Tab-separated table of C-alpha atoms in Angstrom:
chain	number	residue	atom	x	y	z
T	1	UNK	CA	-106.522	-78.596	-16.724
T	2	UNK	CA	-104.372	-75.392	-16.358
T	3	UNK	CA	-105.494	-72.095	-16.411
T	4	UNK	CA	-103.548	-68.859	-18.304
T	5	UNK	CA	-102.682	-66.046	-16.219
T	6	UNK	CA	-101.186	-63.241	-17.601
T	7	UNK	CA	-99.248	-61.025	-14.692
T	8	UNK	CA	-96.717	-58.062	-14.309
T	9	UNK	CA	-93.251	-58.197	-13.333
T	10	UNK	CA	-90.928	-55.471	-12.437
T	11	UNK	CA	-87.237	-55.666	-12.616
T	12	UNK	CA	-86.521	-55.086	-9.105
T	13	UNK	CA	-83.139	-53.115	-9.616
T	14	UNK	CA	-84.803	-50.546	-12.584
T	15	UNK	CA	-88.067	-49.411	-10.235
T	16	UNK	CA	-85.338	-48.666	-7.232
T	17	UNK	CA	-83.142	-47.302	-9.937
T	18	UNK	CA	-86.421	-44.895	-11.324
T	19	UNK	CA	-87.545	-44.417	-7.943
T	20	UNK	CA	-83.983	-42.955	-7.268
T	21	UNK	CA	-84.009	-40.682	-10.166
T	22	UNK	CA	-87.961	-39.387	-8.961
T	23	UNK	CA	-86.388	-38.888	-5.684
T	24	UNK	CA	-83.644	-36.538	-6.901
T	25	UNK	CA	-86.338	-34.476	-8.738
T	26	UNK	CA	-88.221	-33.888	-6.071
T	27	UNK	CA	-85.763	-32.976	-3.999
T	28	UNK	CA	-83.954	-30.132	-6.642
T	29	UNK	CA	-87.159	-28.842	-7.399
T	30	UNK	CA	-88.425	-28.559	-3.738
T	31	UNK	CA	-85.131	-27.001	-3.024
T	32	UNK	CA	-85.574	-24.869	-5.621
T	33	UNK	CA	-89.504	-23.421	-4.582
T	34	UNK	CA	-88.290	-23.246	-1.185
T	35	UNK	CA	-85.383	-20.825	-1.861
T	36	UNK	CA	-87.720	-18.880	-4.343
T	37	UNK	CA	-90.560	-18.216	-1.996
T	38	UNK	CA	-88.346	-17.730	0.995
T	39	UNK	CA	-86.493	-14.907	-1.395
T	40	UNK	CA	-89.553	-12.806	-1.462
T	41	UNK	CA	-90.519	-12.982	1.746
T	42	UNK	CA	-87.468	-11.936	3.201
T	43	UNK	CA	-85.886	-9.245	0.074
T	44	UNK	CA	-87.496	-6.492	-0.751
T	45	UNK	CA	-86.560	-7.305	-4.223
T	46	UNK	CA	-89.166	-9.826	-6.163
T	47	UNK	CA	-87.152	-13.384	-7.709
T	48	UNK	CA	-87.114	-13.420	-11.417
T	49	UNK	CA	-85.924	-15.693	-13.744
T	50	UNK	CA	-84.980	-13.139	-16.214
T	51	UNK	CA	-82.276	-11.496	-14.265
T	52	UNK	CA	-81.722	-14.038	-10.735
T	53	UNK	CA	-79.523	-16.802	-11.353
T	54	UNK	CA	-79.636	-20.073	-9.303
T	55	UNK	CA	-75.841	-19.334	-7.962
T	56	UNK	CA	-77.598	-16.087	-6.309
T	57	UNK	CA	-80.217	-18.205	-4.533
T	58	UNK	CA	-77.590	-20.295	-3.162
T	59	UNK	CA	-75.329	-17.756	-1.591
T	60	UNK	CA	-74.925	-17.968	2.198
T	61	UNK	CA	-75.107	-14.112	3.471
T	62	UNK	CA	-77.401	-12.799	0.418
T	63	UNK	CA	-80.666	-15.660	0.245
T	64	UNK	CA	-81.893	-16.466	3.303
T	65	UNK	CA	-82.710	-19.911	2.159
T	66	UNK	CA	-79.528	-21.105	0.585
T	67	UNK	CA	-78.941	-23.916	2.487
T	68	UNK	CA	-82.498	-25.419	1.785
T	69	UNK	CA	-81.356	-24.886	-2.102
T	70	UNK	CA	-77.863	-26.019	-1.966
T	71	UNK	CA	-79.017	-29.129	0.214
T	72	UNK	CA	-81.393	-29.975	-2.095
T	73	UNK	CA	-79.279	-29.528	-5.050
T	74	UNK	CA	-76.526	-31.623	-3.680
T	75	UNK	CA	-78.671	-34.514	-2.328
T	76	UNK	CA	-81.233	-34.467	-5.025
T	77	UNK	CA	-78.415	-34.339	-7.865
T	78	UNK	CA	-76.598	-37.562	-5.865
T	79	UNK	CA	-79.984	-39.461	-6.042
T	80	UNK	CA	-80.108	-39.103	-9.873
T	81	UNK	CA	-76.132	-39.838	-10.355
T	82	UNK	CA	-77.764	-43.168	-8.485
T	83	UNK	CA	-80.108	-43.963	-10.733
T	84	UNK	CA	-77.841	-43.251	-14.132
T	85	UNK	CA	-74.986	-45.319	-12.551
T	86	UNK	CA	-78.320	-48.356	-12.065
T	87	UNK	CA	-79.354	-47.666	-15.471
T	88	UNK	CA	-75.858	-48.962	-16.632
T	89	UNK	CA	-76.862	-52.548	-15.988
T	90	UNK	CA	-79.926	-52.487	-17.727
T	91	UNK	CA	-78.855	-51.324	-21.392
T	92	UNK	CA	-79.185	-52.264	-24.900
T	93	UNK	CA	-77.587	-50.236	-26.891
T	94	UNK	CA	-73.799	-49.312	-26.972
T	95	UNK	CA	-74.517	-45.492	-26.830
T	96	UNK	CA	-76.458	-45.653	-23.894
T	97	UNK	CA	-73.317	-46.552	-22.056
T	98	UNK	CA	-71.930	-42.832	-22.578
T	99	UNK	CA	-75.364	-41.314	-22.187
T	100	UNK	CA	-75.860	-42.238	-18.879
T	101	UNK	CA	-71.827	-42.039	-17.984
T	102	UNK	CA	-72.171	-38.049	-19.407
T	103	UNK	CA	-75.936	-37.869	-17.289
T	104	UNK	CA	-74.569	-39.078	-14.455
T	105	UNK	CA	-71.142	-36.555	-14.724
T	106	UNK	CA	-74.417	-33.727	-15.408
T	107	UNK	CA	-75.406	-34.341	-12.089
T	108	UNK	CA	-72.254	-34.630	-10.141
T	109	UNK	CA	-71.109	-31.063	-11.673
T	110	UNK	CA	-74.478	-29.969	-10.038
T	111	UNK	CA	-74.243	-31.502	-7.105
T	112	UNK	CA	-71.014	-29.871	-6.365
T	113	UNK	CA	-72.548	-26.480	-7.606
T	114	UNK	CA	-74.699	-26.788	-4.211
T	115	UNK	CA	-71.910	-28.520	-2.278
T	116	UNK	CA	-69.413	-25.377	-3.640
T	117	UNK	CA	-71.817	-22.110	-3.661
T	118	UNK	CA	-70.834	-18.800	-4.944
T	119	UNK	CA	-69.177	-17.859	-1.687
T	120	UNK	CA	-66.600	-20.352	-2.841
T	121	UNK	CA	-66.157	-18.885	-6.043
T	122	UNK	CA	-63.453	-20.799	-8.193
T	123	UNK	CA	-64.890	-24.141	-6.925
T	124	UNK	CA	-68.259	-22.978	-8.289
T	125	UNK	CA	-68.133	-21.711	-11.437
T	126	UNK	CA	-65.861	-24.823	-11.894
T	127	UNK	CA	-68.575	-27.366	-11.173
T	128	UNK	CA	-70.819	-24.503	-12.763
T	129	UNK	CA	-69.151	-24.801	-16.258
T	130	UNK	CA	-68.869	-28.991	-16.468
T	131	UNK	CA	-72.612	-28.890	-15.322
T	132	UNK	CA	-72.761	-26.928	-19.535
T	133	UNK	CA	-70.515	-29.042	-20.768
T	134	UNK	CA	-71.047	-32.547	-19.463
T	135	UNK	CA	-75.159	-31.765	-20.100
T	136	UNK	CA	-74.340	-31.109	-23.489
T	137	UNK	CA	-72.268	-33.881	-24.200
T	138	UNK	CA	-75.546	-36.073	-22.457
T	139	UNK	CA	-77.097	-34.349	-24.538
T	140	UNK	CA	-75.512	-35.301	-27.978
T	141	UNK	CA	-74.742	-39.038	-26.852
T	142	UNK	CA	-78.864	-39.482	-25.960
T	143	UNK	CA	-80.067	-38.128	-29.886
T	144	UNK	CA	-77.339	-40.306	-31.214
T	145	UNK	CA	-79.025	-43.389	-29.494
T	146	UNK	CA	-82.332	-42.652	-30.827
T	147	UNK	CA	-80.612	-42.039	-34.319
T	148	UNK	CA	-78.954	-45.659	-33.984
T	149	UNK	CA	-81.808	-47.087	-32.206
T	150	UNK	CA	-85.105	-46.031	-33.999
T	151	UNK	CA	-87.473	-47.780	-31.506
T	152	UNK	CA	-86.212	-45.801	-28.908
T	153	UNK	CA	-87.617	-42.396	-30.274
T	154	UNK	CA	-90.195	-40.758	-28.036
T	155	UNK	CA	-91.426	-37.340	-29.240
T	156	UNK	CA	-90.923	-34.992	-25.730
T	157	UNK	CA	-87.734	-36.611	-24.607
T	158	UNK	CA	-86.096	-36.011	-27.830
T	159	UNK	CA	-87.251	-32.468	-28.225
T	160	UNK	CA	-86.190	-31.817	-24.177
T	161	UNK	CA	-82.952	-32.818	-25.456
T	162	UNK	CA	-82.658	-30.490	-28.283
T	163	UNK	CA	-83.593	-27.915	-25.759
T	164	UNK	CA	-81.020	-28.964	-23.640
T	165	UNK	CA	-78.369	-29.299	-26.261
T	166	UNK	CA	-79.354	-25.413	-27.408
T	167	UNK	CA	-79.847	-23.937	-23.949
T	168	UNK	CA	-76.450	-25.007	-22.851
T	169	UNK	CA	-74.187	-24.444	-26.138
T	170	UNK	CA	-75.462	-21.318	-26.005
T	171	UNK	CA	-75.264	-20.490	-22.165
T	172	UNK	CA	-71.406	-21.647	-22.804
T	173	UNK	CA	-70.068	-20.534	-26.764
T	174	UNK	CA	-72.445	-17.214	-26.847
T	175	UNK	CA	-69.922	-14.887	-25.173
T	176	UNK	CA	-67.008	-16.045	-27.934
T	177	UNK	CA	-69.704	-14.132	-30.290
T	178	UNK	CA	-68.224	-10.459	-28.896
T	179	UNK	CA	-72.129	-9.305	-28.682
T	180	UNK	CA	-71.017	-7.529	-25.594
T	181	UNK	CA	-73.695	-10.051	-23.516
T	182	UNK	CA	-71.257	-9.417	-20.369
T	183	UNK	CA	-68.816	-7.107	-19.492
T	184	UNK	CA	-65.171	-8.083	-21.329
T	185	UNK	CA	-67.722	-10.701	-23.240
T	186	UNK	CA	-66.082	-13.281	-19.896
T	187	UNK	CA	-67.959	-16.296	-20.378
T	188	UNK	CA	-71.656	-17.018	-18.170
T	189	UNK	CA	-70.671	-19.390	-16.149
T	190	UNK	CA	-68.192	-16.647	-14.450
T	191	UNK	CA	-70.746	-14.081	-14.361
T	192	UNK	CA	-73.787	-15.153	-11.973
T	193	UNK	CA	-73.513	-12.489	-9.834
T	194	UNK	CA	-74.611	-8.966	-10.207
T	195	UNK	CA	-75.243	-5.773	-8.786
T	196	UNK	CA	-77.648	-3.271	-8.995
T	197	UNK	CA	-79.305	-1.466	-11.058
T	198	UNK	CA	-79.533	-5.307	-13.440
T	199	UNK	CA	-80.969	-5.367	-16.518
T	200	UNK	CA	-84.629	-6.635	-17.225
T	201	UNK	CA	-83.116	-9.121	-19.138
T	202	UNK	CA	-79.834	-10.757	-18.137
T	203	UNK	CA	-78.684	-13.540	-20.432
T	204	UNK	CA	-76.670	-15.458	-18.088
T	205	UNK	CA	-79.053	-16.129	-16.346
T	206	UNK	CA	-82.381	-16.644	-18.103
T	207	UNK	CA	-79.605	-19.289	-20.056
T	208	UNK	CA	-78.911	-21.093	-17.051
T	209	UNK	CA	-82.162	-21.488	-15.933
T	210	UNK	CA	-83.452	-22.535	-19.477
T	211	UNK	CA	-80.491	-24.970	-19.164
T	212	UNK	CA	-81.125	-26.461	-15.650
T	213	UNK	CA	-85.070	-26.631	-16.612
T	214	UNK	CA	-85.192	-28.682	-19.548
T	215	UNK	CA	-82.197	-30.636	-18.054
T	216	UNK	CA	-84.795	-31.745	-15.216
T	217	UNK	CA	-88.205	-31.961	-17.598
T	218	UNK	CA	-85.838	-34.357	-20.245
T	219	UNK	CA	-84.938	-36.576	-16.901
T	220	UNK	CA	-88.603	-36.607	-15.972
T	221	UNK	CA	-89.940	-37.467	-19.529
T	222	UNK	CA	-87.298	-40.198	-19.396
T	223	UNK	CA	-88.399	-41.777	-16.233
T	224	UNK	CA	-91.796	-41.742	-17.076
T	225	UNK	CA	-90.932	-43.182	-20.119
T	226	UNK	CA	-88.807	-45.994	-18.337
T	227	UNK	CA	-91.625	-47.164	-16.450
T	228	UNK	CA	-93.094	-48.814	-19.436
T	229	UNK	CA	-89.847	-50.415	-20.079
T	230	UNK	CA	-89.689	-52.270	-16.583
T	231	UNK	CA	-92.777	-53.915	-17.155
T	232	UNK	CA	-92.325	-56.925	-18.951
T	233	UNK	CA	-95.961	-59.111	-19.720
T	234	UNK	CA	-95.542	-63.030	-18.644
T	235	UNK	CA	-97.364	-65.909	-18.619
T	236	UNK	CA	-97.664	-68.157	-15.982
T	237	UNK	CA	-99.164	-71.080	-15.765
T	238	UNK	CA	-101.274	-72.933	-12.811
T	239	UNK	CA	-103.270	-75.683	-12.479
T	240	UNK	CA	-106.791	-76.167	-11.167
């Protein structure tokens, strides 16, 4: 006589791979609410998303916790290039290869956006503008996967990535618009540092942070999503 069990397995490699990508959240966001809080505590000005950008919370002489951010944003943007490069192995569909290549890139610009703060200006705004571009591009590659691959489609994820894709093309094509958004209409990613009196409103960077925040709630939905992916229902047999 043999008895029908039915069991879970978990692809070893895609639960370190997810647990990776988890990691790297926490550790950008907690980099993030560290810098934030510590800013208000120590400035007499109050942190706002409207007219702050993130480059300002990670400059060494002006936030007093920019090393807690930058750390964060380095190490916690390494963890998820870890778990895109994992995800490689684990694909099926071609246009998840670039998706994941261009998500992976994402996070590399960002990592070197904490590894290069503002202090080292050219470096930054460099990583600062492929961080636009290559999320973009992510972007793009990740709706034309769930065109190609209807099964895929999951409501949030693919409505975080239209965010993304919008937050970003504009943060990096709205200055060519001559609105006169920044002074000489010089493109964002060159102008994350102000003085005072700022504006209420600052485009550059509510943009960025509109960019960088559905960037990290589209990698979330994805990895939640993911987990019901590396469960795979077997049957396994044993006698009695």
């Amino acid at each position: 006589m043999t008895v029908t069990r039915s069991s879970i397995t978990i692809k070893k490699g895609s639960v370190l791979a997810t647990k990776f990508g988890f990691l790297g959240l926490f550790g950008l966001l907690l980099g993030m609410v560290v810098a934030i809080v510590g800013f208000n505590c120590s400035e007499p000005e109050t942190f706002n998303f409207l007219n702050y950008t993130l480059s300002e919370l990670g400059t060494y002489g002006h936030s007093t916790y920019a090393v807690v951010l930058n750390g964060g944003l380095f190490f916690g943007s390494l963890s998820v290039v870890f778990y895109c490069l994992s995800s490689l192995q684990n694909v099926t569909s071609f246009w998840e290869y670039p998706f994941f290549i261009f998500l992976a890139f994402t996070f590399l610009a960002l990592a070197c956006v904490g590894l290069f703060p503002v202090n080292v200006y050219h470096l930054h705004i460099l990583g600062l503008k492929w961080f636009f571009y290559f999320g973009s591009l992510s972007a793009i590659f990740y709706l034309v996967f769930v065109v190609a691959n209807r099964s895929a489609f999951r409501l949030l994820p693919v409505l975080l990535a239209l965010m993304v894709l919008t937050s970003m093309m504009t943060f990096l094509y709205a200055p060519q618009l001559s609105l006169g958004l920044t002074d000489g209409d010089r493109p964002f990613y060159q102008e994350m540092v102000l003085q005072f009196p700022r504006p209420t409103l600052w485009w550059p960077a509510l943009l960025e942070w509109l960019g960088l925040g559905s960037l990290l709630g589209w990698v979330g939905a994805l990895l939640l999503s993911q987990l019901s992916f590396t469960r795979v229902p077997v049957t396994e047999k044993q006698p009695s």
